[in-house]
mmCIF file of C-alpha atoms and ligand atoms in Angstrom:
data_model
loop_
_atom_site.group_PDB
_atom_site.id
_atom_site.type_symbol
_atom_site.label_atom_id
_atom_site.label_comp_id
_atom_site.label_asym_id
_atom_site.label_seq_id
_atom_site.Cartn_x
_atom_site.Cartn_y
_atom_site.Cartn_z
ATOM 1 C CA MET S 1 -16.467 -6.488 16.281
ATOM 2 C CA LYS S 2 -15.795 -5.296 13.023
ATOM 3 C CA ARG S 3 -11.785 -4.022 12.593
ATOM 4 C CA ASP S 4 -10.997 -2.041 9.422
ATOM 5 C CA LEU S 5 -7.713 -1.614 7.824
ATOM 6 C CA LEU S 6 -8.306 2.115 6.539
ATOM 7 C CA THR S 7 -4.674 3.327 8.256
ATOM 8 C CA LEU S 8 -1.047 1.087 9.431
ATOM 9 C CA ARG S 9 -2.686 2.671 12.735
ATOM 10 C CA ASP S 10 -5.143 0.056 12.322
ATOM 11 C CA LEU S 11 -2.928 -2.909 13.271
ATOM 12 C CA THR S 12 -1.303 -3.719 16.732
ATOM 13 C CA VAL S 13 3.041 -4.560 15.979
ATOM 14 C CA GLU S 14 1.839 -8.633 16.267
ATOM 15 C CA GLU S 15 -0.791 -8.603 13.755
ATOM 16 C CA ILE S 16 1.602 -7.003 11.323
ATOM 17 C CA HIS S 17 3.367 -9.595 12.235
ATOM 18 C CA TYR S 18 0.578 -12.044 12.406
ATOM 19 C CA LEU S 19 -0.563 -11.278 8.688
ATOM 20 C CA LEU S 20 2.683 -11.313 7.488
ATOM 21 C CA ALA S 21 3.487 -14.969 8.796
ATOM 22 C CA ARG S 22 -0.085 -15.581 7.395
ATOM 23 C CA ALA S 23 0.403 -14.397 4.135
ATOM 24 C CA ARG S 24 3.853 -16.198 3.690
ATOM 25 C CA HIS S 25 2.289 -19.383 4.525
ATOM 26 C CA LEU S 26 -1.040 -18.886 1.991
ATOM 27 C CA LYS S 27 1.913 -18.024 -0.403
ATOM 28 C CA GLU S 28 2.994 -21.792 0.233
ATOM 29 C CA ASP S 29 0.179 -23.605 0.604
ATOM 30 C CA TRP S 30 -1.025 -21.413 -3.430
ATOM 31 C CA ARG S 31 2.159 -22.356 -4.543
ATOM 32 C CA ALA S 32 1.257 -26.195 -3.468
ATOM 33 C CA GLY S 33 -2.594 -26.010 -5.121
ATOM 34 C CA LYS S 34 -3.732 -26.410 -1.488
ATOM 35 C CA LEU S 35 -5.551 -22.540 -0.679
ATOM 36 C CA GLU S 36 -8.398 -23.799 1.412
ATOM 37 C CA PRO S 37 -11.511 -22.271 0.833
ATOM 38 C CA SER S 38 -11.822 -20.080 3.851
ATOM 39 C CA LEU S 39 -13.801 -17.914 2.208
ATOM 40 C CA ASN S 40 -16.621 -19.645 0.796
ATOM 41 C CA ARG S 41 -19.463 -17.782 0.255
ATOM 42 C CA LYS S 42 -18.304 -14.481 1.750
ATOM 43 C CA VAL S 43 -18.943 -11.335 -0.832
ATOM 44 C CA LEU S 44 -16.407 -8.705 -0.445
ATOM 45 C CA GLY S 45 -17.595 -4.822 -2.290
ATOM 46 C CA MET S 46 -15.377 -2.666 -4.429
ATOM 47 C CA ILE S 47 -16.034 0.498 -3.309
ATOM 48 C CA PHE S 48 -12.992 1.873 -6.903
ATOM 49 C CA VAL S 49 -13.597 5.820 -7.585
ATOM 50 C CA LYS S 50 -9.461 5.780 -8.608
ATOM 51 C CA PRO S 51 -8.047 2.975 -11.403
ATOM 52 C CA SER S 52 -5.925 0.228 -10.210
ATOM 53 C CA THR S 53 -4.623 -2.877 -11.988
ATOM 54 C CA ARG S 54 -2.759 -4.443 -8.170
ATOM 55 C CA THR S 55 -4.892 -3.418 -6.147
ATOM 56 C CA ARG S 56 -8.035 -4.391 -7.834
ATOM 57 C CA VAL S 57 -7.554 -7.261 -9.655
ATOM 58 C CA SER S 58 -5.492 -8.938 -6.162
ATOM 59 C CA PHE S 59 -7.853 -7.895 -3.901
ATOM 60 C CA GLU S 60 -10.237 -9.836 -6.752
ATOM 61 C CA ALA S 61 -8.013 -13.160 -6.914
ATOM 62 C CA ALA S 62 -7.614 -13.304 -3.261
ATOM 63 C CA MET S 63 -11.372 -13.432 -3.025
ATOM 64 C CA TYR S 64 -11.926 -16.127 -5.429
ATOM 65 C CA ARG S 65 -9.066 -17.824 -4.863
ATOM 66 C CA LEU S 66 -10.723 -18.479 -1.122
ATOM 67 C CA GLY S 67 -13.563 -19.510 -2.377
ATOM 68 C CA GLY S 68 -15.252 -16.149 -1.999
ATOM 69 C CA GLN S 69 -16.222 -13.747 -4.325
ATOM 70 C CA CYS S 70 -16.636 -9.941 -5.080
ATOM 71 C CA ILE S 71 -18.549 -7.120 -6.495
ATOM 72 C CA PHE S 72 -16.906 -4.050 -8.379
ATOM 73 C CA MET S 73 -18.038 -0.833 -9.027
ATOM 74 C CA THR S 74 -16.927 2.635 -9.996
ATOM 75 C CA GLU S 75 -18.410 5.789 -9.354
ATOM 76 C CA LYS S 76 -19.926 5.624 -12.328
ATOM 77 C CA ASP S 77 -22.206 2.304 -11.670
ATOM 78 C CA SER S 78 -22.963 3.823 -8.173
ATOM 79 C CA GLN S 79 -25.143 6.180 -7.091
ATOM 80 C CA ILE S 80 -22.315 7.805 -5.517
ATOM 81 C CA SER S 81 -22.425 9.367 -8.757
ATOM 82 C CA ARG S 82 -26.024 10.637 -7.924
ATOM 83 C CA LYS S 83 -24.438 12.643 -4.490
ATOM 84 C CA GLU S 84 -25.638 9.717 -2.597
ATOM 85 C CA PRO S 85 -24.439 10.219 1.494
ATOM 86 C CA LEU S 86 -21.581 7.816 2.262
ATOM 87 C CA ALA S 87 -23.283 6.879 5.491
ATOM 88 C CA ASP S 88 -25.795 5.471 3.734
ATOM 89 C CA MET S 89 -24.037 3.566 1.023
ATOM 90 C CA ALA S 90 -22.001 2.239 3.436
ATOM 91 C CA ARG S 91 -24.730 1.133 5.937
ATOM 92 C CA VAL S 92 -26.907 -0.216 2.718
ATOM 93 C CA LEU S 93 -23.733 -2.063 1.596
ATOM 94 C CA SER S 94 -23.205 -3.558 5.067
ATOM 95 C CA ARG S 95 -26.773 -5.363 4.494
ATOM 96 C CA TYR S 96 -25.110 -7.412 1.572
ATOM 97 C CA VAL S 97 -21.534 -7.751 1.793
ATOM 98 C CA ASP S 98 -18.995 -8.662 4.141
ATOM 99 C CA ALA S 99 -16.567 -6.244 3.709
ATOM 100 C CA ILE S 100 -15.827 -3.346 1.471
ATOM 101 C CA ALA S 101 -12.331 -1.942 -0.175
ATOM 102 C CA VAL S 102 -12.254 1.605 -1.265
ATOM 103 C CA ARG S 103 -10.007 3.608 -3.503
ATOM 104 C CA THR S 104 -10.775 6.854 -3.377
ATOM 105 C CA PHE S 105 -9.204 10.972 -2.872
ATOM 106 C CA ALA S 106 -10.933 11.657 0.025
ATOM 107 C CA HIS S 107 -9.064 9.207 3.456
ATOM 108 C CA ASP S 108 -12.296 10.986 5.061
ATOM 109 C CA ASP S 109 -14.392 9.650 2.179
ATOM 110 C CA VAL S 110 -13.384 5.497 4.077
ATOM 111 C CA GLU S 111 -13.828 7.032 7.175
ATOM 112 C CA GLU S 112 -16.926 7.839 7.093
ATOM 113 C CA LEU S 113 -17.658 4.683 5.038
ATOM 114 C CA ALA S 114 -16.197 2.720 7.913
ATOM 115 C CA ARG S 115 -18.341 5.146 10.391
ATOM 116 C CA PHE S 116 -21.443 3.410 9.477
ATOM 117 C CA ALA S 117 -20.874 0.607 7.970
ATOM 118 C CA SER S 118 -21.039 -2.241 9.643
ATOM 119 C CA VAL S 119 -18.710 -4.394 8.293
ATOM 120 C CA PRO S 120 -15.122 -3.898 7.766
ATOM 121 C CA VAL S 121 -13.696 -1.670 5.297
ATOM 122 C CA ILE S 122 -10.214 -1.538 3.716
ATOM 123 C CA ASN S 123 -8.932 1.364 2.353
ATOM 124 C CA GLY S 124 -7.281 0.235 -1.345
ATOM 125 C CA LEU S 125 -5.453 3.549 -1.367
ATOM 126 C CA THR S 126 -6.358 7.517 -0.552
ATOM 127 C CA ASP S 127 -5.117 10.751 -1.392
ATOM 128 C CA LEU S 128 -3.364 10.023 2.063
ATOM 129 C CA PHE S 129 -2.628 6.417 2.985
ATOM 130 C CA HIS S 130 -2.184 3.148 0.973
ATOM 131 C CA PRO S 131 -1.806 0.787 4.016
ATOM 132 C CA CYS S 132 -2.592 -3.147 1.868
ATOM 133 C CA GLN S 133 0.630 -1.799 -0.774
ATOM 134 C CA ILE S 134 2.963 -1.029 2.283
ATOM 135 C CA LEU S 135 1.340 -4.766 3.946
ATOM 136 C CA ALA S 136 2.959 -6.420 0.466
ATOM 137 C CA ASP S 137 6.256 -4.697 0.838
ATOM 138 C CA LEU S 138 7.213 -5.617 4.228
ATOM 139 C CA MET S 139 6.557 -9.494 3.079
ATOM 140 C CA THR S 140 9.235 -8.679 -0.041
ATOM 141 C CA ILE S 141 11.352 -7.171 2.482
ATOM 142 C CA GLU S 142 11.140 -9.780 4.713
ATOM 143 C CA GLU S 143 11.113 -12.690 2.738
ATOM 144 C CA LYS S 144 14.190 -11.484 0.791
ATOM 145 C CA ARG S 145 16.181 -10.240 3.967
ATOM 146 C CA GLY S 146 15.080 -12.929 6.149
ATOM 147 C CA SER S 147 14.007 -10.793 8.908
ATOM 148 C CA LEU S 148 13.155 -6.990 9.218
ATOM 149 C CA GLU S 149 15.606 -6.587 11.850
ATOM 150 C CA ASN S 150 18.203 -3.402 11.611
ATOM 151 C CA LEU S 151 16.262 -2.040 8.371
ATOM 152 C CA LYS S 152 16.696 0.734 6.815
ATOM 153 C CA VAL S 153 14.627 1.795 4.022
ATOM 154 C CA ALA S 154 15.170 5.420 2.100
ATOM 155 C CA TRP S 155 11.981 6.633 0.356
ATOM 156 C CA ILE S 156 12.983 8.818 -2.577
ATOM 157 C CA GLY S 157 10.252 10.938 -4.050
ATOM 158 C CA ASP S 158 7.181 12.900 -3.194
ATOM 159 C CA GLY S 159 5.919 12.479 0.492
ATOM 160 C CA ASN S 160 3.192 10.832 -1.394
ATOM 161 C CA ASN S 161 0.596 8.025 0.146
ATOM 162 C CA VAL S 162 2.478 5.517 -0.113
ATOM 163 C CA ALA S 163 6.211 7.619 2.110
ATOM 164 C CA HIS S 164 3.030 8.406 4.349
ATOM 165 C CA SER S 165 2.524 4.453 4.745
ATOM 166 C CA TRP S 166 5.362 4.308 4.921
ATOM 167 C CA ILE S 167 6.524 6.176 8.020
ATOM 168 C CA ASN S 168 3.271 5.065 10.119
ATOM 169 C CA ALA S 169 5.037 1.188 9.188
ATOM 170 C CA ALA S 170 8.918 2.851 10.219
ATOM 171 C CA ALA S 171 6.391 4.196 13.534
ATOM 172 C CA LEU S 172 5.249 1.064 14.090
ATOM 173 C CA LEU S 173 8.119 -1.471 13.754
ATOM 174 C CA GLY S 174 10.981 0.680 14.487
ATOM 175 C CA PHE S 175 13.297 0.936 11.805
ATOM 176 C CA THR S 176 14.567 3.622 10.089
ATOM 177 C CA LEU S 177 13.641 5.644 7.441
ATOM 178 C CA SER S 178 14.730 8.215 5.424
ATOM 179 C CA LEU S 179 13.284 10.230 3.381
ATOM 180 C CA ALA S 180 14.167 12.470 0.509
ATOM 181 C CA CYS S 181 11.539 14.534 -0.317
ATOM 182 C CA PRO S 182 11.734 18.084 -2.328
ATOM 183 C CA GLU S 183 11.034 21.740 -0.793
ATOM 184 C CA GLY S 184 6.992 21.837 -1.028
ATOM 185 C CA TYR S 185 6.913 18.707 -1.528
ATOM 186 C CA LEU S 186 7.443 16.921 2.409
ATOM 187 C CA PRO S 187 5.143 13.808 4.136
ATOM 188 C CA ASP S 188 2.093 16.103 5.942
ATOM 189 C CA SER S 189 3.930 17.507 8.368
ATOM 190 C CA ALA S 190 0.821 15.745 11.195
ATOM 191 C CA ILE S 191 1.866 12.431 9.932
ATOM 192 C CA LEU S 192 5.651 12.633 10.131
ATOM 193 C CA GLY S 193 6.259 15.252 13.516
ATOM 194 C CA ARG S 194 3.309 12.175 15.153
ATOM 195 C CA ALA S 195 5.970 9.067 14.215
ATOM 196 C CA GLN S 196 9.124 10.886 14.450
ATOM 197 C CA SER S 197 7.913 11.437 18.003
ATOM 198 C CA GLU S 198 7.167 8.068 18.950
ATOM 199 C CA VAL S 199 10.524 6.282 17.653
ATOM 200 C CA PRO S 200 13.132 9.509 18.244
ATOM 201 C CA GLY S 201 16.348 9.830 15.992
ATOM 202 C CA LYS S 202 14.638 6.942 13.159
ATOM 203 C CA ILE S 203 12.420 8.642 10.342
ATOM 204 C CA LEU S 204 14.735 11.311 9.018
ATOM 205 C CA LEU S 205 13.737 14.504 6.386
ATOM 206 C CA THR S 206 16.087 14.914 3.740
ATOM 207 C CA GLN S 207 16.952 16.640 0.962
ATOM 208 C CA ASN S 208 19.716 14.953 -0.577
ATOM 209 C CA PRO S 209 18.667 11.656 -1.981
ATOM 210 C CA ARG S 210 22.095 10.503 -2.272
ATOM 211 C CA GLY S 211 22.401 11.133 1.922
ATOM 212 C CA ALA S 212 19.145 9.349 2.092
ATOM 213 C CA ALA S 213 20.091 6.357 0.007
ATOM 214 C CA ALA S 214 23.755 5.957 1.671
ATOM 215 C CA SER S 215 24.001 2.174 3.286
ATOM 216 C CA ALA S 216 20.564 1.266 2.906
ATOM 217 C CA ASP S 217 18.748 -1.637 2.312
ATOM 218 C CA VAL S 218 16.417 -0.982 0.181
ATOM 219 C CA LEU S 219 15.325 2.011 -2.316
ATOM 220 C CA TYR S 220 11.724 3.033 -2.800
ATOM 221 C CA THR S 221 10.392 5.600 -5.126
ATOM 222 C CA ASP S 222 6.630 6.208 -6.274
ATOM 223 C CA VAL S 223 5.823 7.701 -9.877
ATOM 224 C CA TRP S 224 5.814 12.095 -9.020
ATOM 225 C CA ALA S 225 2.548 12.562 -9.995
ATOM 226 C CA SER S 226 -0.233 10.831 -8.235
ATOM 227 C CA MET S 227 -4.042 9.615 -9.526
ATOM 228 C CA GLY S 228 -5.229 13.407 -9.193
ATOM 229 C CA GLN S 229 -2.055 15.606 -9.999
ATOM 230 C CA GLU S 230 -1.970 14.413 -13.972
ATOM 231 C CA GLU S 231 -2.295 18.271 -14.132
ATOM 232 C CA GLU S 232 1.122 19.093 -12.597
ATOM 233 C CA ALA S 233 3.393 16.704 -13.913
ATOM 234 C CA ASP S 234 5.476 18.988 -16.086
ATOM 235 C CA ALA S 235 5.226 20.948 -12.968
ATOM 236 C CA ARG S 236 6.346 18.103 -10.976
ATOM 237 C CA MET S 237 9.269 16.909 -13.956
ATOM 238 C CA LYS S 238 11.488 19.734 -13.794
ATOM 239 C CA VAL S 239 11.279 19.704 -9.189
ATOM 240 C CA PHE S 240 12.011 15.260 -9.150
ATOM 241 C CA ARG S 241 14.515 15.819 -11.836
ATOM 242 C CA GLY S 242 17.431 15.149 -9.219
ATOM 243 C CA TYR S 243 15.280 12.343 -7.215
ATOM 244 C CA GLN S 244 15.399 9.623 -9.169
ATOM 245 C CA ILE S 245 16.765 5.831 -8.580
ATOM 246 C CA ASN S 246 18.854 5.391 -11.034
ATOM 247 C CA ARG S 247 22.675 3.474 -11.148
ATOM 248 C CA GLU S 248 24.577 6.599 -9.633
ATOM 249 C CA LEU S 249 22.398 6.187 -6.941
ATOM 250 C CA LEU S 250 21.898 2.332 -6.326
ATOM 251 C CA ALA S 251 25.260 2.471 -5.752
ATOM 252 C CA SER S 252 25.528 4.357 -2.796
ATOM 253 C CA ALA S 253 23.021 2.230 -0.657
ATOM 254 C CA SER S 254 23.933 -0.746 0.829
ATOM 255 C CA PRO S 255 25.575 -3.081 -2.438
ATOM 256 C CA ASP S 256 22.906 -5.937 -2.156
ATOM 257 C CA ALA S 257 19.990 -2.970 -1.612
ATOM 258 C CA LEU S 258 16.687 -4.022 -2.920
ATOM 259 C CA VAL S 259 14.720 -1.805 -4.868
ATOM 260 C CA LEU S 260 11.099 -1.695 -4.337
ATOM 261 C CA HIS S 261 8.375 0.513 -6.464
ATOM 262 C CA CYS S 262 4.793 0.051 -5.816
ATOM 263 C CA LEU S 263 4.341 0.274 -9.429
ATOM 264 C CA PRO S 264 2.888 1.224 -11.895
ATOM 265 C CA ALA S 265 6.955 2.545 -12.362
ATOM 266 C CA HIS S 266 7.470 5.873 -14.932
ATOM 267 C CA ARG S 267 11.091 4.967 -16.988
ATOM 268 C CA GLY S 268 13.323 7.116 -17.409
ATOM 269 C CA GLU S 269 11.082 9.275 -14.489
ATOM 270 C CA GLU S 270 11.230 8.189 -11.412
ATOM 271 C CA ILE S 271 13.603 5.138 -12.076
ATOM 272 C CA THR S 272 15.394 4.474 -14.821
ATOM 273 C CA GLU S 273 14.389 0.975 -16.612
ATOM 274 C CA GLU S 274 17.768 0.061 -16.206
ATOM 275 C CA VAL S 275 17.251 -0.234 -11.968
ATOM 276 C CA LEU S 276 13.744 -1.454 -12.148
ATOM 277 C CA GLU S 277 14.886 -3.976 -14.831
ATOM 278 C CA GLY S 278 18.140 -4.580 -13.195
ATOM 279 C CA PRO S 279 19.166 -7.812 -11.023
ATOM 280 C CA GLN S 280 18.199 -5.582 -7.563
ATOM 281 C CA SER S 281 14.980 -4.857 -8.413
ATOM 282 C CA VAL S 282 12.499 -7.145 -6.728
ATOM 283 C CA VAL S 283 9.045 -5.216 -7.864
ATOM 284 C CA PHE S 284 7.250 -8.300 -8.955
ATOM 285 C CA ASP S 285 7.874 -10.068 -6.305
ATOM 286 C CA GLU S 286 6.388 -6.939 -3.744
ATOM 287 C CA ALA S 287 3.528 -7.440 -6.930
ATOM 288 C CA GLU S 288 2.578 -10.455 -6.799
ATOM 289 C CA ASN S 289 2.898 -10.605 -2.841
ATOM 290 C CA ARG S 290 -0.137 -8.094 -3.032
ATOM 291 C CA LEU S 291 -2.451 -11.506 -3.426
ATOM 292 C CA HIS S 292 -0.971 -12.918 -0.480
ATOM 293 C CA ILE S 293 -0.901 -10.033 1.971
ATOM 294 C CA GLN S 294 -4.810 -9.640 0.615
ATOM 295 C CA MET S 295 -5.448 -12.803 1.444
ATOM 296 C CA ALA S 296 -4.612 -12.842 5.089
ATOM 297 C CA LEU S 297 -5.697 -9.747 5.343
ATOM 298 C CA LEU S 298 -9.117 -10.572 4.278
ATOM 299 C CA GLU S 299 -9.251 -13.881 5.885
ATOM 300 C CA TRP S 300 -8.074 -12.215 9.212
ATOM 301 C CA LEU S 301 -9.934 -9.823 8.887
ATOM 302 C CA LEU S 302 -13.783 -12.278 8.667
ATOM 303 C CA CYS S 303 -13.036 -14.905 9.560
ATOM 304 C CA GLY S 304 -9.916 -14.321 12.240
ATOM 305 C CA LYS S 305 -6.930 -15.611 12.880
ATOM 306 C CA LYS S 306 -5.945 -18.799 11.706
HETATM 307 N N1 CP C 1 0.195 0.124 -6.037
HETATM 308 C C1 CP C 1 -0.997 -0.470 -6.892
HETATM 309 O O1 CP C 1 -1.116 0.350 -6.602
HETATM 310 O O2 CP C 1 -1.447 -0.980 -7.616
HETATM 311 P P1 CP C 1 -2.570 -0.304 -8.682
HETATM 312 O O3 CP C 1 -2.690 1.526 -8.469
HETATM 313 O O4 CP C 1 -2.402 -0.627 -9.872
HETATM 314 O O5 CP C 1 -3.694 -0.520 -7.870
HETATM 315 N N1 NVA C 2 0.737 7.116 -4.812
HETATM 316 C C1 NVA C 2 0.868 6.882 -5.879
HETATM 317 C C2 NVA C 2 0.127 5.055 -6.053
HETATM 318 C C3 NVA C 2 -0.160 4.432 -7.017
HETATM 319 C C4 NVA C 2 -0.178 2.866 -6.972
HETATM 320 C C5 NVA C 2 -1.122 7.331 -6.663
HETATM 321 O O1 NVA C 2 -1.498 7.951 -5.689
HETATM 322 O O2 NVA C 2 -1.242 7.747 -7.811
#
């Protein structure tokens, strides 16, 4: 039966660890110039309704590096712009391609595509979740720290799609996640409540960034206004002012804390230039790992475990 990745909850803990290990292996093969063309003749269809640099290019590069091909469409290029039902799109595309990666607004839309597609559907970001990003983040943390054991992650900023995927990751893997989010910009209460009930005491919500950052192993942030929220950017700038990862906040974390950001970053807003470019920041390794985890994910969804 085909598998989808719409949220991290589509994976078991064992599958997450498999993907992390496989991505590490593929990264070594890639560095050694020894990647096998395991996706030879496979085709990934991509429907991106929102812009993207990392997600698009890492998926495309992953397919090409493993011997496959991609067909990329924006909303404009496809009949979605003329209201072709997603259920029809899904069934038609399934006749042409081996998997579909989607970036869009409504999470319901990827669910609808997945329901009707007979090939795997991968969520490349919706308003609610960004699961592929967190897989690359976990890979980066494991690589830098050696393990995900006894991990404490602090999320500073908006309770957004990336935060929701971190919440799911904490519920599945059982690490400690402290979210510092301003009133009115908290994570979705159903997503948070479900996760908190699964791992009591592990997922904490505060309005105090210093409290969340205290002794954290990872400080994580994201833009204050996500794609589609451009008109709220000025209002959000005021609300989020105290929720910046800067030298002072970093000083309250563990001395060897890692700083992660999914990128793109707005320097001087959610993170200072000094911290983003500083020695504790691993944002470019994190961005690189999007490629490796995407290779592992595509290989697993299209060909099974190696
Ligand atoms: N982090 C991330 O998803 O970046 P893009 O929007 O460039 O894909
Ligand atoms: N929260 C951001 C993530 C970008 C990768 C957005 O949705 O725009």
